[in-house]
């Protein structure tokens, strides 16, 4: 589902955030990306949804899209296959819960009837069917993140990228969000999650990729957050 070979990302200010990354992630996997602040986790996941362009690399493929060759006009097609969830939710403040989720389908030209059915389906999945008419500022952080997850999966992407999705949430709410991401993964979506949350990584076990200084320094099936405690 995701393949990187010798991928490099150097920012225009001269910082090399990703040095020489090679990794293969199969369909249906759940992968944590861990590592110290500034190690390149965010850059690594941004390369997967073409928020950043690779500077060099032999291969960078996500859901069959060749991201080394993709044209700007084709990026919307990539985004149908790759949903993204952020630490700060990035909901549209003047749109209701329903509208925030529906918008992701409207922009790709789905029909109103299909939109209504699917939006209610995903809001039900994230447990927010009763909040359809509410605006983001009337929601708790956990609820906002549920809406953002609903928006990310409404177009049934093959891959879900989550960049520190629990970074702004308390421990209990973080666990609930994790259960939701796990459920989505259980339905077949490949999940890649950059995180600092040791409790989560150590309790809900999945493959762990540890990044340090732009390189993968550990790749462990069902790993812990740190090698040594
Ligand atoms: P992490 O997510 O692990 O904290 P990042 O990928 O955000 O790491 O950052 C990796 C390195 O790249 C850091 O040194 C950071 O300062 C730098 N960096 C990140 N984004 C940019 C940018 N847009 N321009 C220049 N440097 C950046």
PDB file of C-alpha atoms and ligand atoms in Angstrom:
ATOM      1  CA  UNK A   1       0.000   0.000   0.000  1.00  0.00           C
ATOM      2  CA  UNK A   2       2.912   2.322   0.804  1.00  0.00           C
ATOM      3  CA  UNK A   3       6.410   1.911  -0.551  1.00  0.00           C
ATOM      4  CA  UNK A   4       9.370   4.203  -0.084  1.00  0.00           C
ATOM      5  CA  UNK A   5      12.854   3.559  -1.390  1.00  0.00           C
ATOM      6  CA  UNK A   6      15.705   5.887  -0.467  1.00  0.00           C
ATOM      7  CA  UNK A   7      13.408   8.867  -0.022  1.00  0.00           C
ATOM      8  CA  UNK A   8      15.019  12.182   0.922  1.00  0.00           C
ATOM      9  CA  UNK A   9      13.356  15.439   1.983  1.00  0.00           C
ATOM     10  CA  UNK A  10      15.464  18.556   2.267  1.00  0.00           C
ATOM     11  CA  UNK A  11      13.596  21.789   3.070  1.00  0.00           C
ATOM     12  CA  UNK A  12      14.494  25.003   1.268  1.00  0.00           C
ATOM     13  CA  UNK A  13      16.225  26.324   4.411  1.00  0.00           C
ATOM     14  CA  UNK A  14      18.746  23.487   4.117  1.00  0.00           C
ATOM     15  CA  UNK A  15      17.305  21.185   6.822  1.00  0.00           C
ATOM     16  CA  UNK A  16      17.305  17.555   5.758  1.00  0.00           C
ATOM     17  CA  UNK A  17      14.274  16.207   7.628  1.00  0.00           C
ATOM     18  CA  UNK A  18      14.199  12.771   5.955  1.00  0.00           C
ATOM     19  CA  UNK A  19      17.606  11.350   5.012  1.00  0.00           C
ATOM     20  CA  UNK A  20      17.273   7.991   3.363  1.00  0.00           C
ATOM     21  CA  UNK A  21      13.994   6.320   4.130  1.00  0.00           C
ATOM     22  CA  UNK A  22      13.001   2.941   2.811  1.00  0.00           C
ATOM     23  CA  UNK A  23       9.925   1.146   4.076  1.00  0.00           C
ATOM     24  CA  UNK A  24       7.092  -1.052   2.876  1.00  0.00           C
ATOM     25  CA  UNK A  25       3.678  -0.954   4.522  1.00  0.00           C
ATOM     26  CA  UNK A  26       1.196  -3.598   3.421  1.00  0.00           C
ATOM     27  CA  UNK A  27      -2.543  -3.148   2.949  1.00  0.00           C
ATOM     28  CA  UNK A  28      -4.385  -3.432   6.255  1.00  0.00           C
ATOM     29  CA  UNK A  29      -1.406  -2.701   8.517  1.00  0.00           C
ATOM     30  CA  UNK A  30      -1.497  -0.346  11.491  1.00  0.00           C
ATOM     31  CA  UNK A  31       1.859   1.386  11.929  1.00  0.00           C
ATOM     32  CA  UNK A  32       3.012   3.787  14.641  1.00  0.00           C
ATOM     33  CA  UNK A  33       5.716   6.285  13.747  1.00  0.00           C
ATOM     34  CA  UNK A  34       7.599   7.279  16.907  1.00  0.00           C
ATOM     35  CA  UNK A  35      10.736   9.254  17.707  1.00  0.00           C
ATOM     36  CA  UNK A  36      11.902  12.450  19.375  1.00  0.00           C
ATOM     37  CA  UNK A  37      10.557  15.848  18.448  1.00  0.00           C
ATOM     38  CA  UNK A  38      12.220  17.098  15.265  1.00  0.00           C
ATOM     39  CA  UNK A  39      13.252  13.579  14.172  1.00  0.00           C
ATOM     40  CA  UNK A  40      11.230  13.787  10.946  1.00  0.00           C
ATOM     41  CA  UNK A  41       7.979  11.959  11.797  1.00  0.00           C
ATOM     42  CA  UNK A  42       5.733  14.682  10.523  1.00  0.00           C
ATOM     43  CA  UNK A  43       7.750  15.140   7.331  1.00  0.00           C
ATOM     44  CA  UNK A  44       7.652  11.365   6.769  1.00  0.00           C
ATOM     45  CA  UNK A  45       3.855  11.257   6.932  1.00  0.00           C
ATOM     46  CA  UNK A  46       3.452  14.508   4.962  1.00  0.00           C
ATOM     47  CA  UNK A  47       5.369  12.870   2.102  1.00  0.00           C
ATOM     48  CA  UNK A  48       2.677  10.165   2.049  1.00  0.00           C
ATOM     49  CA  UNK A  49      -0.168  12.540   1.226  1.00  0.00           C
ATOM     50  CA  UNK A  50       1.904  14.922  -0.864  1.00  0.00           C
ATOM     51  CA  UNK A  51       1.736  17.780   1.595  1.00  0.00           C
ATOM     52  CA  UNK A  52       5.494  17.801   0.971  1.00  0.00           C
ATOM     53  CA  UNK A  53       7.316  16.736  -2.177  1.00  0.00           C
ATOM     54  CA  UNK A  54      10.312  14.418  -1.907  1.00  0.00           C
ATOM     55  CA  UNK A  55      13.647  15.999  -2.884  1.00  0.00           C
ATOM     56  CA  UNK A  56      14.982  12.653  -4.105  1.00  0.00           C
ATOM     57  CA  UNK A  57      14.107   8.987  -4.006  1.00  0.00           C
ATOM     58  CA  UNK A  58      13.978   5.785  -6.022  1.00  0.00           C
ATOM     59  CA  UNK A  59      10.360   5.089  -5.205  1.00  0.00           C
ATOM     60  CA  UNK A  60       7.484   6.734  -3.329  1.00  0.00           C
ATOM     61  CA  UNK A  61       4.192   4.993  -3.953  1.00  0.00           C
ATOM     62  CA  UNK A  62       1.000   5.321  -1.928  1.00  0.00           C
ATOM     63  CA  UNK A  63      -2.195   3.462  -2.865  1.00  0.00           C
ATOM     64  CA  UNK A  64      -0.756   2.918  -6.369  1.00  0.00           C
ATOM     65  CA  UNK A  65      -0.086   6.646  -6.887  1.00  0.00           C
ATOM     66  CA  UNK A  66       3.480   7.440  -7.924  1.00  0.00           C
ATOM     67  CA  UNK A  67       4.237  10.456  -5.744  1.00  0.00           C
ATOM     68  CA  UNK A  68       7.591  11.101  -7.424  1.00  0.00           C
ATOM     69  CA  UNK A  69       5.761  11.757 -10.699  1.00  0.00           C
ATOM     70  CA  UNK A  70       2.301  12.924  -9.648  1.00  0.00           C
ATOM     71  CA  UNK A  71       1.108  16.195 -11.196  1.00  0.00           C
ATOM     72  CA  UNK A  72      -0.530  18.868  -9.049  1.00  0.00           C
ATOM     73  CA  UNK A  73      -3.814  18.398 -10.881  1.00  0.00           C
ATOM     74  CA  UNK A  74      -3.822  14.719  -9.899  1.00  0.00           C
ATOM     75  CA  UNK A  75      -3.275  15.334  -6.168  1.00  0.00           C
ATOM     76  CA  UNK A  76      -7.080  15.433  -5.504  1.00  0.00           C
ATOM     77  CA  UNK A  77      -7.254  11.834  -6.763  1.00  0.00           C
ATOM     78  CA  UNK A  78      -4.539  10.832  -4.310  1.00  0.00           C
ATOM     79  CA  UNK A  79      -6.484  12.541  -1.516  1.00  0.00           C
ATOM     80  CA  UNK A  80      -9.512  10.338  -2.202  1.00  0.00           C
ATOM     81  CA  UNK A  81      -7.352   7.358  -1.387  1.00  0.00           C
ATOM     82  CA  UNK A  82      -5.541   8.909   1.566  1.00  0.00           C
ATOM     83  CA  UNK A  83      -7.479  10.461   4.483  1.00  0.00           C
ATOM     84  CA  UNK A  84      -5.654  12.645   6.987  1.00  0.00           C
ATOM     85  CA  UNK A  85      -6.276  13.431  10.662  1.00  0.00           C
ATOM     86  CA  UNK A  86      -4.350  16.193  12.469  1.00  0.00           C
ATOM     87  CA  UNK A  87      -3.512  17.002  16.081  1.00  0.00           C
ATOM     88  CA  UNK A  88      -5.456  20.290  15.874  1.00  0.00           C
ATOM     89  CA  UNK A  89      -8.466  18.791  14.013  1.00  0.00           C
ATOM     90  CA  UNK A  90      -8.594  21.524  11.339  1.00  0.00           C
ATOM     91  CA  UNK A  91     -12.399  21.669  11.229  1.00  0.00           C
ATOM     92  CA  UNK A  92     -14.110  24.538   9.422  1.00  0.00           C
ATOM     93  CA  UNK A  93     -15.446  26.719  12.295  1.00  0.00           C
ATOM     94  CA  UNK A  94     -18.419  28.163  10.410  1.00  0.00           C
ATOM     95  CA  UNK A  95     -19.711  24.811   9.243  1.00  0.00           C
ATOM     96  CA  UNK A  96     -21.718  22.358  11.331  1.00  0.00           C
ATOM     97  CA  UNK A  97     -20.541  18.841  12.106  1.00  0.00           C
ATOM     98  CA  UNK A  98     -22.645  17.560   9.215  1.00  0.00           C
ATOM     99  CA  UNK A  99     -21.327  20.217   6.814  1.00  0.00           C
ATOM    100  CA  UNK A 100     -17.697  19.633   7.799  1.00  0.00           C
ATOM    101  CA  UNK A 101     -17.983  15.991   6.824  1.00  0.00           C
ATOM    102  CA  UNK A 102     -20.243  16.520   3.790  1.00  0.00           C
ATOM    103  CA  UNK A 103     -17.838  19.105   2.381  1.00  0.00           C
ATOM    104  CA  UNK A 104     -15.200  16.422   1.761  1.00  0.00           C
ATOM    105  CA  UNK A 105     -17.675  14.645  -0.534  1.00  0.00           C
ATOM    106  CA  UNK A 106     -19.016  17.809  -2.168  1.00  0.00           C
ATOM    107  CA  UNK A 107     -15.565  18.881  -3.359  1.00  0.00           C
ATOM    108  CA  UNK A 108     -15.181  15.661  -5.288  1.00  0.00           C
ATOM    109  CA  UNK A 109     -18.604  16.049  -6.885  1.00  0.00           C
ATOM    110  CA  UNK A 110     -20.633  13.356  -5.136  1.00  0.00           C
ATOM    111  CA  UNK A 111     -24.422  13.478  -5.497  1.00  0.00           C
ATOM    112  CA  UNK A 112     -26.477  15.015  -2.643  1.00  0.00           C
ATOM    113  CA  UNK A 113     -28.373  11.824  -1.907  1.00  0.00           C
ATOM    114  CA  UNK A 114     -25.185   9.778  -1.702  1.00  0.00           C
ATOM    115  CA  UNK A 115     -23.592  12.462   0.495  1.00  0.00           C
ATOM    116  CA  UNK A 116     -26.444  12.469   2.977  1.00  0.00           C
ATOM    117  CA  UNK A 117     -26.448   8.692   3.339  1.00  0.00           C
ATOM    118  CA  UNK A 118     -22.701   8.337   3.699  1.00  0.00           C
ATOM    119  CA  UNK A 119     -22.245  11.307   6.070  1.00  0.00           C
ATOM    120  CA  UNK A 120     -24.851   9.915   8.464  1.00  0.00           C
ATOM    121  CA  UNK A 121     -23.192   6.488   8.207  1.00  0.00           C
ATOM    122  CA  UNK A 122     -19.739   7.788   9.228  1.00  0.00           C
ATOM    123  CA  UNK A 123     -21.150  10.086  11.930  1.00  0.00           C
ATOM    124  CA  UNK A 124     -22.873   7.018  13.335  1.00  0.00           C
ATOM    125  CA  UNK A 125     -19.586   5.098  13.210  1.00  0.00           C
ATOM    126  CA  UNK A 126     -17.798   7.798  15.238  1.00  0.00           C
ATOM    127  CA  UNK A 127     -20.745   8.117  17.643  1.00  0.00           C
ATOM    128  CA  UNK A 128     -21.796  11.665  16.741  1.00  0.00           C
ATOM    129  CA  UNK A 129     -25.062  11.219  14.888  1.00  0.00           C
ATOM    130  CA  UNK A 130     -26.802  13.306  17.560  1.00  0.00           C
ATOM    131  CA  UNK A 131     -24.478  16.298  16.972  1.00  0.00           C
ATOM    132  CA  UNK A 132     -25.033  16.866  13.248  1.00  0.00           C
ATOM    133  CA  UNK A 133     -26.248  20.459  13.624  1.00  0.00           C
ATOM    134  CA  UNK A 134     -23.663  21.535  16.177  1.00  0.00           C
ATOM    135  CA  UNK A 135     -20.700  23.814  15.364  1.00  0.00           C
ATOM    136  CA  UNK A 136     -17.110  22.822  16.224  1.00  0.00           C
ATOM    137  CA  UNK A 137     -16.805  25.365  19.066  1.00  0.00           C
ATOM    138  CA  UNK A 138     -19.636  23.555  20.867  1.00  0.00           C
ATOM    139  CA  UNK A 139     -17.762  20.255  20.872  1.00  0.00           C
ATOM    140  CA  UNK A 140     -15.195  18.759  23.242  1.00  0.00           C
ATOM    141  CA  UNK A 141     -11.711  18.044  21.864  1.00  0.00           C
ATOM    142  CA  UNK A 142     -12.507  14.347  21.634  1.00  0.00           C
ATOM    143  CA  UNK A 143     -15.688  15.079  19.703  1.00  0.00           C
ATOM    144  CA  UNK A 144     -13.838  17.428  17.357  1.00  0.00           C
ATOM    145  CA  UNK A 145     -11.327  14.692  16.651  1.00  0.00           C
ATOM    146  CA  UNK A 146     -14.187  12.259  15.936  1.00  0.00           C
ATOM    147  CA  UNK A 147     -15.599  14.688  13.391  1.00  0.00           C
ATOM    148  CA  UNK A 148     -12.197  15.049  11.779  1.00  0.00           C
ATOM    149  CA  UNK A 149     -11.881  11.255  11.608  1.00  0.00           C
ATOM    150  CA  UNK A 150     -15.358  11.042  10.059  1.00  0.00           C
ATOM    151  CA  UNK A 151     -14.289  13.610   7.470  1.00  0.00           C
ATOM    152  CA  UNK A 152     -11.063  11.703   6.776  1.00  0.00           C
ATOM    153  CA  UNK A 153     -12.850   8.405   6.099  1.00  0.00           C
ATOM    154  CA  UNK A 154     -16.030   9.638   4.416  1.00  0.00           C
ATOM    155  CA  UNK A 155     -14.632   8.972   0.934  1.00  0.00           C
ATOM    156  CA  UNK A 156     -13.539   5.459   2.038  1.00  0.00           C
ATOM    157  CA  UNK A 157      -9.792   5.996   1.635  1.00  0.00           C
ATOM    158  CA  UNK A 158      -7.407   3.049   1.416  1.00  0.00           C
ATOM    159  CA  UNK A 159      -4.979   4.749   3.792  1.00  0.00           C
ATOM    160  CA  UNK A 160      -5.597   6.869   6.888  1.00  0.00           C
ATOM    161  CA  UNK A 161      -2.701   9.058   8.053  1.00  0.00           C
ATOM    162  CA  UNK A 162      -2.922  10.457  11.580  1.00  0.00           C
ATOM    163  CA  UNK A 163      -0.316  13.010  12.690  1.00  0.00           C
ATOM    164  CA  UNK A 164      -0.340  13.135  16.532  1.00  0.00           C
ATOM    165  CA  UNK A 165      -4.128  12.585  16.627  1.00  0.00           C
ATOM    166  CA  UNK A 166      -4.195  12.404  20.432  1.00  0.00           C
ATOM    167  CA  UNK A 167      -1.751  15.270  21.007  1.00  0.00           C
ATOM    168  CA  UNK A 168      -4.436  17.649  22.311  1.00  0.00           C
ATOM    169  CA  UNK A 169      -6.528  15.099  24.198  1.00  0.00           C
ATOM    170  CA  UNK A 170      -6.598  13.762  27.754  1.00  0.00           C
ATOM    171  CA  UNK A 171      -5.647  10.096  28.361  1.00  0.00           C
ATOM    172  CA  UNK A 172      -9.204   8.682  28.476  1.00  0.00           C
ATOM    173  CA  UNK A 173     -10.284  10.536  25.352  1.00  0.00           C
ATOM    174  CA  UNK A 174      -7.047   9.486  23.625  1.00  0.00           C
ATOM    175  CA  UNK A 175      -7.888   5.838  24.299  1.00  0.00           C
ATOM    176  CA  UNK A 176     -11.363   6.303  22.828  1.00  0.00           C
ATOM    177  CA  UNK A 177      -9.898   7.855  19.705  1.00  0.00           C
ATOM    178  CA  UNK A 178      -7.451   4.950  19.476  1.00  0.00           C
ATOM    179  CA  UNK A 179     -10.263   2.415  19.696  1.00  0.00           C
ATOM    180  CA  UNK A 180     -11.959   4.222  16.855  1.00  0.00           C
ATOM    181  CA  UNK A 181      -8.799   4.189  14.712  1.00  0.00           C
ATOM    182  CA  UNK A 182      -8.404   0.501  15.511  1.00  0.00           C
ATOM    183  CA  UNK A 183     -11.978  -0.175  14.425  1.00  0.00           C
ATOM    184  CA  UNK A 184     -11.380   1.657  11.134  1.00  0.00           C
ATOM    185  CA  UNK A 185      -8.201  -0.385  10.657  1.00  0.00           C
ATOM    186  CA  UNK A 186     -10.211  -3.541  11.408  1.00  0.00           C
ATOM    187  CA  UNK A 187     -12.466  -2.660   8.483  1.00  0.00           C
ATOM    188  CA  UNK A 188      -9.447  -2.861   6.183  1.00  0.00           C
ATOM    189  CA  UNK A 189      -8.046   0.679   6.087  1.00  0.00           C
ATOM    190  CA  UNK A 190      -4.264   0.924   6.364  1.00  0.00           C
ATOM    191  CA  UNK A 191      -3.412   3.290   9.236  1.00  0.00           C
ATOM    192  CA  UNK A 192      -0.156   5.212   9.751  1.00  0.00           C
ATOM    193  CA  UNK A 193      -0.031   7.203  12.975  1.00  0.00           C
ATOM    194  CA  UNK A 194       2.773   9.514  14.097  1.00  0.00           C
ATOM    195  CA  UNK A 195       2.675   9.756  17.890  1.00  0.00           C
ATOM    196  CA  UNK A 196       4.450  10.695  21.107  1.00  0.00           C
ATOM    197  CA  UNK A 197       1.963   8.768  23.206  1.00  0.00           C
ATOM    198  CA  UNK A 198       3.945   6.025  24.941  1.00  0.00           C
ATOM    199  CA  UNK A 199       0.931   4.722  26.888  1.00  0.00           C
ATOM    200  CA  UNK A 200      -0.985   4.096  23.688  1.00  0.00           C
ATOM    201  CA  UNK A 201       1.881   2.530  21.770  1.00  0.00           C
ATOM    202  CA  UNK A 202       2.694   0.230  24.689  1.00  0.00           C
ATOM    203  CA  UNK A 203      -0.900  -0.848  25.343  1.00  0.00           C
ATOM    204  CA  UNK A 204      -2.448  -1.127  21.884  1.00  0.00           C
ATOM    205  CA  UNK A 205       0.301  -3.045  20.129  1.00  0.00           C
ATOM    206  CA  UNK A 206       1.081  -2.536  16.469  1.00  0.00           C
ATOM    207  CA  UNK A 207       4.131  -2.293  14.254  1.00  0.00           C
ATOM    208  CA  UNK A 208       6.470   0.486  15.400  1.00  0.00           C
ATOM    209  CA  UNK A 209       8.746   2.511  13.121  1.00  0.00           C
ATOM    210  CA  UNK A 210      11.150   4.623  15.138  1.00  0.00           C
ATOM    211  CA  UNK A 211      12.659   7.599  13.380  1.00  0.00           C
ATOM    212  CA  UNK A 212      15.722   9.442  14.536  1.00  0.00           C
ATOM    213  CA  UNK A 213      17.430  12.239  12.679  1.00  0.00           C
ATOM    214  CA  UNK A 214      15.544  11.456   9.467  1.00  0.00           C
ATOM    215  CA  UNK A 215      16.327   7.742   9.435  1.00  0.00           C
ATOM    216  CA  UNK A 216      14.376   4.636  10.470  1.00  0.00           C
ATOM    217  CA  UNK A 217      16.332   3.250  13.410  1.00  0.00           C
ATOM    218  CA  UNK A 218      13.849   0.547  14.441  1.00  0.00           C
ATOM    219  CA  UNK A 219      11.090  -1.388  12.704  1.00  0.00           C
ATOM    220  CA  UNK A 220       9.405  -3.795  15.058  1.00  0.00           C
ATOM    221  CA  UNK A 221       6.187  -5.810  14.810  1.00  0.00           C
ATOM    222  CA  UNK A 222       4.053  -5.189  17.914  1.00  0.00           C
ATOM    223  CA  UNK A 223       6.815  -3.052  19.377  1.00  0.00           C
ATOM    224  CA  UNK A 224       6.884  -0.760  22.381  1.00  0.00           C
ATOM    225  CA  UNK A 225       7.443   2.981  22.356  1.00  0.00           C
ATOM    226  CA  UNK A 226      11.040   2.597  23.526  1.00  0.00           C
ATOM    227  CA  UNK A 227      13.407  -0.327  23.284  1.00  0.00           C
ATOM    228  CA  UNK A 228      14.659   0.054  26.865  1.00  0.00           C
ATOM    229  CA  UNK A 229      12.744   1.507  29.774  1.00  0.00           C
TER     230      UNK A 229
HETATM  231  P1  LIG B   1       8.806  15.644  14.024  1.00  0.00           P
HETATM  232  O1  LIG B   1       7.453  15.452  13.431  1.00  0.00           O
HETATM  233  O2  LIG B   1       9.469  14.345  14.387  1.00  0.00           O
HETATM  234  O3  LIG B   1       8.823  16.611  15.176  1.00  0.00           O
HETATM  235  P2  LIG B   1       9.431  17.186  11.642  1.00  0.00           P
HETATM  236  O4  LIG B   1       9.257  16.333  10.442  1.00  0.00           O
HETATM  237  O5  LIG B   1       8.359  18.157  11.969  1.00  0.00           O
HETATM  238  O6  LIG B   1       9.755  16.265  12.895  1.00  0.00           O
HETATM  239  O7  LIG B   1      10.785  17.997  11.508  1.00  0.00           O
HETATM  240  C1  LIG B   1      12.027  17.398  11.117  1.00  0.00           C
HETATM  241  C2  LIG B   1      13.050  18.486  10.879  1.00  0.00           C
HETATM  242  O8  LIG B   1      12.672  19.266   9.761  1.00  0.00           O
HETATM  243  C3  LIG B   1      13.196  19.466  12.041  1.00  0.00           C
HETATM  244  O9  LIG B   1      14.555  19.839  12.121  1.00  0.00           O
HETATM  245  C4  LIG B   1      12.310  20.625  11.625  1.00  0.00           C
HETATM  246  O10 LIG B   1      12.767  21.828  12.198  1.00  0.00           O
HETATM  247  C5  LIG B   1      12.495  20.630  10.122  1.00  0.00           C
HETATM  248  N1  LIG B   1      11.303  21.145   9.403  1.00  0.00           N
HETATM  249  C6  LIG B   1      10.037  20.674   9.488  1.00  0.00           C
HETATM  250  N2  LIG B   1       9.224  21.349   8.659  1.00  0.00           N
HETATM  251  C7  LIG B   1       9.994  22.276   8.040  1.00  0.00           C
HETATM  252  C8  LIG B   1       9.740  23.290   7.068  1.00  0.00           C
HETATM  253  N3  LIG B   1       8.515  23.474   6.557  1.00  0.00           N
HETATM  254  N4  LIG B   1      10.775  24.058   6.672  1.00  0.00           N
HETATM  255  C9  LIG B   1      12.008  23.852   7.162  1.00  0.00           C
HETATM  256  N5  LIG B   1      12.325  22.917   8.076  1.00  0.00           N
HETATM  257  C10 LIG B   1      11.331  22.139   8.520  1.00  0.00           C
END
